[in-house]
Tab-separated table of C-alpha atoms in Angstrom:
chain	number	residue	atom	x	y	z
S	1	MET	CA	-11.189	23.421	14.933
S	2	LYS	CA	-7.429	22.916	14.658
S	3	VAL	CA	-6.539	19.750	12.745
S	4	ALA	CA	-3.217	17.904	12.530
S	5	LEU	CA	-2.506	15.221	9.943
S	6	VAL	CA	0.071	12.492	10.622
S	7	HIS	CA	1.575	9.971	8.195
S	8	ASP	CA	4.274	7.347	8.832
S	9	TYR	CA	6.820	8.624	6.305
S	10	LEU	CA	6.641	10.551	3.048
S	11	ILE	CA	9.435	8.955	1.045
S	12	GLN	CA	7.541	7.406	-1.892
S	13	ASP	CA	4.438	7.853	-4.036
S	14	GLY	CA	2.399	4.777	-3.118
S	15	GLY	CA	-1.190	3.846	-2.368
S	16	ALA	CA	-1.071	4.942	1.278
S	17	GLU	CA	0.247	8.346	0.216
S	18	ARG	CA	-2.671	8.769	-2.217
S	19	VAL	CA	-5.096	8.007	0.617
S	20	PHE	CA	-3.340	10.608	2.730
S	21	LEU	CA	-3.601	13.183	-0.078
S	22	ALA	CA	-7.366	12.666	-0.205
S	23	MET	CA	-7.515	13.100	3.580
S	24	HIS	CA	-5.492	16.307	3.325
S	25	GLU	CA	-7.981	17.716	0.802
S	26	LEU	CA	-10.608	17.585	3.564
S	27	PHE	CA	-8.404	19.863	5.701
S	28	PRO	CA	-6.091	21.679	3.246
S	29	GLU	CA	-4.718	24.092	5.869
S	30	ALA	CA	-3.722	21.368	8.325
S	31	PRO	CA	0.000	20.799	8.974
S	32	VAL	CA	1.462	17.394	8.184
S	33	PHE	CA	3.609	15.524	10.711
S	34	THR	CA	5.808	12.652	9.539
S	35	LEU	CA	9.014	10.810	10.429
S	36	PHE	CA	10.776	11.270	7.084
S	37	PHE	CA	10.129	13.555	4.117
S	38	ASN	CA	11.791	13.262	0.709
S	39	PRO	CA	10.200	15.881	-1.571
S	40	GLU	CA	11.879	14.405	-4.654
S	41	HIS	CA	10.166	11.018	-4.318
S	42	VAL	CA	6.603	11.974	-3.370
S	43	HIS	CA	3.643	13.425	-5.230
S	44	GLU	CA	4.220	17.066	-6.081
S	45	SER	CA	1.228	18.116	-3.954
S	46	PHE	CA	3.189	17.348	-0.781
S	47	ARG	CA	5.808	19.953	-1.701
S	48	LYS	CA	3.215	22.717	-1.205
S	49	MET	CA	2.138	21.553	2.254
S	50	ASP	CA	3.309	22.531	5.719
S	51	VAL	CA	5.265	19.317	6.303
S	52	ARG	CA	6.935	18.942	9.704
S	53	ALA	CA	9.370	16.037	9.618
S	54	SER	CA	10.901	14.543	12.754
S	55	ARG	CA	14.475	15.195	13.826
S	56	LEU	CA	15.427	11.843	12.255
S	57	ASN	CA	14.938	13.420	8.836
S	58	ARG	CA	18.132	15.446	9.355
S	59	PHE	CA	20.301	12.383	9.946
S	60	PRO	CA	22.640	11.012	7.230
S	61	PHE	CA	20.929	8.868	4.562
S	62	ALA	CA	17.578	9.285	6.366
S	63	GLN	CA	15.618	10.058	3.202
S	64	THR	CA	17.001	7.166	1.171
S	65	HIS	CA	17.784	4.497	3.787
S	66	TYR	CA	15.263	5.335	6.494
S	67	GLN	CA	15.171	1.686	7.667
S	68	LEU	CA	18.545	2.282	9.335
S	69	TYR	CA	16.766	4.385	11.953
S	70	LEU	CA	14.142	1.792	12.905
S	71	PRO	CA	15.335	1.676	16.574
S	72	PHE	CA	14.556	5.400	16.960
S	73	MET	CA	11.224	5.671	15.116
S	74	ALA	CA	8.890	4.924	18.038
S	75	GLU	CA	10.551	7.570	20.209
S	76	ALA	CA	10.521	10.109	17.352
S	77	THR	CA	6.811	9.457	16.780
S	78	GLU	CA	6.003	10.091	20.428
S	79	ALA	CA	8.072	13.291	20.336
S	80	MET	CA	5.839	14.941	17.707
S	81	ASP	CA	4.336	18.071	19.274
S	82	LEU	CA	0.570	17.995	18.726
S	83	SER	CA	-0.323	20.392	21.510
S	84	GLY	CA	-3.138	22.790	20.692
S	85	PHE	CA	-4.862	20.578	18.118
S	86	ASP	CA	-8.490	19.521	18.457
S	87	LEU	CA	-8.475	16.713	15.894
S	88	VAL	CA	-5.605	14.406	14.965
S	89	LEU	CA	-6.016	12.334	11.789
S	90	SER	CA	-3.314	9.720	11.368
S	91	SER	CA	-2.646	7.557	8.328
S	92	SER	CA	-0.724	4.540	9.511
S	93	SER	CA	0.655	1.178	8.527
S	94	SER	CA	3.349	1.353	11.210
S	95	PHE	CA	4.183	4.232	13.553
S	96	ALA	CA	1.776	7.161	13.058
S	97	LYS	CA	-0.982	5.663	15.202
S	98	GLY	CA	1.420	5.928	18.162
S	99	VAL	CA	1.496	9.728	18.349
S	100	ILE	CA	0.588	11.139	21.751
S	101	SER	CA	-2.268	13.578	21.171
S	102	PRO	CA	-3.566	16.125	23.706
S	103	SER	CA	-6.063	14.753	26.224
S	104	GLU	CA	-8.792	17.055	24.898
S	105	ALA	CA	-8.206	16.114	21.247
S	106	THR	CA	-9.886	13.375	19.221
S	107	HIS	CA	-7.507	11.014	17.418
S	108	ILE	CA	-8.892	9.076	14.424
S	109	CYS	CA	-6.512	6.622	12.778
S	110	TYR	CA	-6.916	5.399	9.205
S	111	CYS	CA	-5.026	2.141	9.678
S	112	HIS	CA	-4.025	0.620	6.339
S	113	THR	CA	-2.931	-2.546	8.136
S	114	PRO	CA	-1.396	-3.570	11.467
S	115	THR	CA	2.362	-3.100	11.147
S	116	ARG	CA	3.133	-5.723	8.546
S	117	PHE	CA	6.735	-6.522	9.518
S	118	LEU	CA	5.730	-6.999	13.170
S	119	TRP	CA	2.633	-9.135	12.666
S	120	GLU	CA	1.462	-10.559	9.337
S	121	GLU	CA	4.901	-10.718	7.673
S	122	ARG	CA	7.073	-11.093	10.774
S	123	SER	CA	8.475	-14.506	9.774
S	124	HIS	CA	9.695	-13.202	6.403
S	125	TYR	CA	10.911	-9.738	7.366
S	126	VAL	CA	14.301	-10.640	8.832
S	127	ARG	CA	14.947	-13.325	6.217
S	128	ASP	CA	14.306	-10.969	3.286
S	129	LEU	CA	16.377	-8.055	4.602
S	130	ARG	CA	19.595	-7.427	2.691
S	131	TYR	CA	21.555	-6.759	5.885
S	132	PRO	CA	24.708	-8.478	7.224
S	133	THR	CA	24.123	-11.691	9.187
S	134	PHE	CA	25.266	-10.188	12.492
S	135	VAL	CA	22.542	-7.516	12.179
S	136	LYS	CA	19.906	-10.204	11.651
S	137	TRP	CA	20.999	-11.937	14.868
S	138	PHE	CA	19.957	-8.928	16.938
S	139	LEU	CA	16.786	-8.033	15.059
S	140	PRO	CA	14.308	-10.651	16.423
S	141	GLY	CA	14.782	-9.512	20.017
S	142	TYR	CA	14.384	-5.869	19.070
S	143	LEU	CA	11.315	-6.568	16.941
S	144	HIS	CA	9.757	-8.380	19.900
S	145	ARG	CA	10.087	-5.225	22.012
S	146	LEU	CA	8.849	-3.071	19.145
S	147	ARG	CA	5.826	-5.363	18.780
S	148	GLN	CA	4.981	-4.638	22.421
S	149	TRP	CA	5.207	-0.897	21.738
S	150	ASP	CA	3.042	-1.289	18.622
S	151	ARG	CA	0.322	-3.058	20.627
S	152	ILE	CA	0.334	-0.304	23.247
S	153	ALA	CA	0.335	2.384	20.527
S	154	ALA	CA	-2.828	0.848	19.065
S	155	GLU	CA	-4.668	1.845	22.247
S	156	ARG	CA	-4.039	5.563	21.653
S	157	PRO	CA	-6.461	6.424	18.818
S	158	ASP	CA	-10.046	7.101	19.867
S	159	ALA	CA	-11.319	5.389	16.731
S	160	PHE	CA	-10.008	3.278	13.870
S	161	VAL	CA	-10.933	3.397	10.200
S	162	THR	CA	-9.527	0.875	7.743
S	163	ASN	CA	-9.586	0.001	4.064
S	164	SER	CA	-11.208	-3.451	3.893
S	165	ARG	CA	-12.797	-6.280	5.829
S	166	THR	CA	-9.441	-8.073	5.557
S	167	SER	CA	-7.672	-5.268	7.436
S	168	ARG	CA	-10.529	-4.991	9.922
S	169	GLU	CA	-10.056	-8.623	10.890
S	170	ARG	CA	-6.312	-8.108	11.315
S	171	ILE	CA	-6.905	-5.062	13.546
S	172	ARG	CA	-9.355	-7.092	15.613
S	173	ARG	CA	-6.899	-10.002	15.913
S	174	TYR	CA	-3.677	-8.122	16.664
S	175	TYR	CA	-4.950	-4.968	18.391
S	176	GLN	CA	-8.320	-6.089	19.814
S	177	ARG	CA	-9.872	-2.929	18.394
S	178	GLU	CA	-12.906	-2.443	16.151
S	179	ALA	CA	-12.597	-0.455	12.920
S	180	GLU	CA	-14.984	1.171	10.464
S	181	VAL	CA	-14.390	0.032	6.870
S	182	ILE	CA	-14.068	2.910	4.380
S	183	PRO	CA	-12.409	1.734	1.135
S	184	PRO	CA	-9.516	3.955	0.021
S	185	PRO	CA	-9.934	6.509	-2.765
S	186	VAL	CA	-9.157	5.636	-6.354
S	187	ASP	CA	-9.059	8.541	-8.790
S	188	VAL	CA	-11.240	6.808	-11.372
S	189	SER	CA	-12.219	10.133	-12.974
S	190	ARG	CA	-8.809	10.424	-14.674
S	191	ILE	CA	-9.114	6.956	-16.269
S	192	SER	CA	-11.300	6.315	-19.332
S	193	VAL	CA	-12.959	3.043	-20.278
S	194	SER	CA	-10.979	1.297	-22.986
S	195	ARG	CA	-12.294	-1.218	-25.495
S	196	ASP	CA	-8.842	-1.847	-26.917
S	197	PRO	CA	-8.362	-5.643	-26.670
S	198	GLY	CA	-4.747	-5.033	-25.670
S	199	ALA	CA	-1.404	-6.385	-26.806
S	200	TYR	CA	0.216	-7.327	-23.475
S	201	TRP	CA	-0.512	-8.287	-19.893
S	202	LEU	CA	0.247	-5.762	-17.175
S	203	ALA	CA	1.373	-5.800	-13.530
S	204	GLY	CA	2.926	-3.190	-11.311
S	205	GLY	CA	3.577	-1.565	-7.983
S	206	ARG	CA	6.490	-1.587	-5.545
S	207	LEU	CA	8.846	-4.405	-6.472
S	208	VAL	CA	9.173	-5.980	-3.029
S	209	PRO	CA	9.158	-9.692	-2.084
S	210	TYR	CA	5.683	-10.011	-0.551
S	211	LYS	CA	3.986	-8.779	-3.735
S	212	ARG	CA	5.157	-11.992	-5.482
S	213	PHE	CA	5.914	-10.534	-8.898
S	214	ASP	CA	8.394	-13.398	-9.198
S	215	LEU	CA	5.456	-15.755	-9.803
S	216	ILE	CA	4.172	-13.658	-12.710
S	217	VAL	CA	7.639	-13.382	-14.232
S	218	GLN	CA	8.196	-17.139	-14.015
S	219	ALA	CA	4.795	-17.894	-15.523
S	220	PHE	CA	5.340	-15.575	-18.487
S	221	ALA	CA	8.851	-16.890	-19.065
S	222	LYS	CA	7.244	-20.311	-19.533
S	223	LEU	CA	4.309	-18.992	-21.606
S	224	ASN	CA	6.518	-16.716	-23.741
S	225	LEU	CA	3.794	-14.048	-23.770
S	226	PRO	CA	4.241	-10.246	-23.613
S	227	LEU	CA	4.249	-8.772	-20.103
S	228	LYS	CA	4.911	-5.229	-18.891
S	229	ILE	CA	5.730	-4.431	-15.250
S	230	PHE	CA	5.833	-0.876	-13.919
S	231	GLY	CA	7.387	0.187	-10.621
S	232	GLU	CA	10.682	0.151	-8.791
S	233	GLY	CA	11.984	-1.676	-5.746
S	234	PRO	CA	14.685	-3.927	-4.308
S	235	GLU	CA	13.366	-7.007	-6.138
S	236	ARG	CA	13.889	-5.616	-9.630
S	237	GLU	CA	17.334	-7.140	-10.189
S	238	ASN	CA	16.133	-10.591	-9.094
S	239	LEU	CA	13.024	-10.323	-11.272
S	240	GLU	CA	15.053	-9.371	-14.324
S	241	ARG	CA	17.132	-12.524	-13.878
S	242	LEU	CA	13.965	-14.649	-13.880
S	243	ALA	CA	12.288	-12.876	-16.794
S	244	GLY	CA	11.711	-14.222	-20.260
S	245	PRO	CA	12.489	-12.297	-23.482
S	246	LYS	CA	8.983	-10.814	-23.751
S	247	THR	CA	8.889	-9.301	-20.254
S	248	GLU	CA	9.588	-5.562	-20.097
S	249	PHE	CA	10.401	-3.625	-16.908
S	250	LEU	CA	9.295	-0.009	-17.176
S	251	GLY	CA	10.545	1.380	-13.866
S	252	HIS	CA	8.760	4.345	-12.323
S	253	VAL	CA	5.993	5.766	-14.536
S	254	ASP	CA	3.921	8.900	-14.001
S	255	ASP	CA	0.132	8.843	-13.712
S	256	GLN	CA	-0.453	9.673	-17.370
S	257	VAL	CA	1.752	6.849	-18.633
S	258	LYS	CA	0.211	4.429	-16.137
S	259	VAL	CA	-3.293	5.212	-17.423
S	260	GLN	CA	-2.131	4.527	-20.986
S	261	LEU	CA	-0.667	1.217	-19.869
S	262	TYR	CA	-3.997	0.192	-18.343
S	263	GLU	CA	-5.935	1.229	-21.445
S	264	HIS	CA	-3.840	-0.873	-23.849
S	265	ALA	CA	-3.450	-3.986	-21.699
S	266	ILE	CA	-5.238	-7.300	-22.112
S	267	GLY	CA	-5.709	-7.492	-18.356
S	268	PHE	CA	-4.022	-6.833	-15.036
S	269	LEU	CA	-2.233	-9.454	-12.919
S	270	TYR	CA	-2.405	-9.334	-9.135
S	271	PRO	CA	-0.571	-12.228	-7.400
S	272	GLN	CA	-0.178	-10.805	-3.885
S	273	ILE	CA	-2.197	-10.699	-0.679
S	274	GLU	CA	-3.000	-7.035	-0.127
S	275	ASP	CA	-5.084	-5.144	2.375
S	276	PHE	CA	-7.031	-3.532	-0.483
S	277	GLY	CA	-5.153	-3.058	-3.764
S	278	ILE	CA	-5.505	0.301	-5.516
S	279	THR	CA	-3.746	-0.702	-8.758
S	280	ALA	CA	-6.291	-3.473	-9.365
S	281	VAL	CA	-9.151	-0.979	-9.037
S	282	GLU	CA	-7.354	1.470	-11.362
S	283	ALA	CA	-7.124	-1.281	-13.987
S	284	MET	CA	-10.843	-1.997	-13.581
S	285	ALA	CA	-11.586	1.722	-13.986
S	286	ALA	CA	-10.119	1.325	-17.492
S	287	GLY	CA	-12.506	-1.592	-18.060
S	288	LYS	CA	-9.749	-4.189	-17.808
S	289	PRO	CA	-10.323	-7.541	-16.071
S	290	VAL	CA	-8.024	-8.506	-13.215
S	291	ILE	CA	-6.572	-11.960	-12.559
S	292	ALA	CA	-5.957	-11.966	-8.805
S	293	TYR	CA	-4.949	-14.357	-6.058
S	294	GLY	CA	-8.194	-15.155	-4.251
S	295	ARG	CA	-7.207	-13.949	-0.797
S	296	GLY	CA	-7.104	-10.622	1.025
S	297	GLY	CA	-8.463	-7.398	-0.379
S	298	ALA	CA	-8.794	-8.786	-3.913
S	299	THR	CA	-11.759	-10.874	-2.752
S	300	GLU	CA	-13.547	-7.592	-1.954
S	301	THR	CA	-12.579	-5.622	-5.073
S	302	VAL	CA	-12.438	-8.229	-7.865
S	303	VAL	CA	-15.749	-9.985	-8.532
S	304	HIS	CA	-14.960	-13.453	-9.873
S	305	GLY	CA	-16.433	-13.978	-13.326
S	306	VAL	CA	-17.645	-10.355	-13.591
S	307	THR	CA	-14.667	-8.003	-13.206
S	308	GLY	CA	-11.941	-10.627	-13.324
S	309	LEU	CA	-10.866	-14.028	-12.062
S	310	HIS	CA	-9.500	-15.439	-8.812
S	311	PHE	CA	-6.847	-18.147	-8.890
S	312	ASP	CA	-6.613	-20.517	-5.934
S	313	TRP	CA	-2.922	-21.226	-5.364
S	314	GLN	CA	-0.162	-18.650	-5.070
S	315	CYS	CA	2.165	-20.312	-7.565
S	316	TRP	CA	3.330	-19.572	-11.090
S	317	GLU	CA	1.552	-22.653	-12.457
S	318	ASP	CA	-1.874	-21.391	-11.337
S	319	ILE	CA	-1.188	-17.944	-12.772
S	320	GLY	CA	-0.127	-19.453	-16.078
S	321	ASN	CA	-3.214	-21.663	-16.155
S	322	ALA	CA	-5.502	-18.652	-15.547
S	323	VAL	CA	-3.841	-16.679	-18.337
S	324	MET	CA	-4.069	-19.588	-20.794
S	325	ARG	CA	-7.766	-20.108	-20.033
S	326	PHE	CA	-8.602	-16.388	-20.100
S	327	ASP	CA	-11.508	-15.525	-22.420
S	328	ALA	CA	-11.877	-11.769	-23.000
S	329	SER	CA	-15.391	-12.197	-24.438
S	330	ARG	CA	-16.691	-13.070	-20.940
S	331	PHE	CA	-16.022	-9.552	-19.657
S	332	ASP	CA	-17.773	-6.273	-20.419
S	333	PRO	CA	-15.543	-3.189	-19.982
S	334	GLN	CA	-18.476	-0.949	-19.001
S	335	THR	CA	-19.608	-3.361	-16.277
S	336	ILE	CA	-16.058	-3.526	-14.925
S	337	ARG	CA	-15.824	0.269	-14.950
S	338	ALA	CA	-19.142	0.671	-13.125
S	339	HIS	CA	-17.881	-1.616	-10.374
S	340	ALA	CA	-14.685	0.446	-9.976
S	341	GLU	CA	-16.646	3.694	-9.591
S	342	GLN	CA	-17.854	2.702	-6.122
S	343	PHE	CA	-14.274	3.276	-4.934
S	344	SER	CA	-14.047	6.887	-6.167
S	345	LYS	CA	-12.252	9.608	-4.240
S	346	GLU	CA	-15.500	11.533	-3.832
S	347	ARG	CA	-17.203	8.617	-2.086
S	348	PHE	CA	-14.196	8.131	0.174
S	349	GLN	CA	-14.140	11.781	1.228
S	350	GLU	CA	-17.868	11.888	1.893
S	351	ARG	CA	-17.708	8.802	4.094
S	352	MET	CA	-14.718	10.222	5.969
S	353	ARG	CA	-16.579	13.493	6.563
S	354	GLN	CA	-19.554	11.605	7.962
S	355	PHE	CA	-17.367	9.462	10.224
S	356	ILE	CA	-15.443	12.456	11.584
S	357	ALA	CA	-18.703	14.332	12.225
């Protein structure tokens, strides 16, 4: 059986890319098709693969400012040559589901979420872009046409898999498709349970507006408590302006440093609405409780009162209140760790094998 693997773009080392790595381990000889590939910014494992990037990858600034080529991404996705393959596995939060596979092939899409900037976050996308005003005038009309393409593209896979009940409901609402829920893999085996009470609170991920790190930073500026934030992104400069004296921005950290950060933290803060939320599960693998906004994937991964707490309102005041009322004695690190183990990479791969079969 000839297998092709497709991913939107390989230009960062994020949660979706870790899911894709686990999928690739099921078919290690399969070629990888993607729109953009930046080997310097992805996990080193991708550098050893047969990666076939689209023609857009050769354009100026494509690997660092890929958003400039948004008008050409749908066409470039459809141009990927998948002839001769029996199974197409796509990993998509935007374009990859829209590949045109051979009529005799089976296409299974692991859909992380319906294209966020076209559906769930459409009202904020144009507003938050750091583009000139005249560009923003033309974007809504183009995004409307792209939304039509995205809806048609969602008809192409033979089957959908997704990461949570939250994403399944979005797929049902926006694409009118059913999806099997298989939670994404978290490499819990590389993280040890820690009983260190911790000296700081921790948060991290891509520093982008929808993740609402600004709320954490504001809360800790008021509380004057130690906070560490790992990750890079366009919001970093704004966050640093809001931060208090005890907030430290660590930038990009490797896996080993990230594990150490989890192990020595008091707890992990999770203010955003996510489809699943791998960093929260990683923190729980270290036995650390998570304070999370009680919507989205966090309602499926963080058990209120057992592995962490849910706060009700997405505002800095509610985050600050949860931190002030936090009682570490209510949480058992081993119980938290046991809960995280259900999201292991091994369980993910076994469920994917069964679904494909």
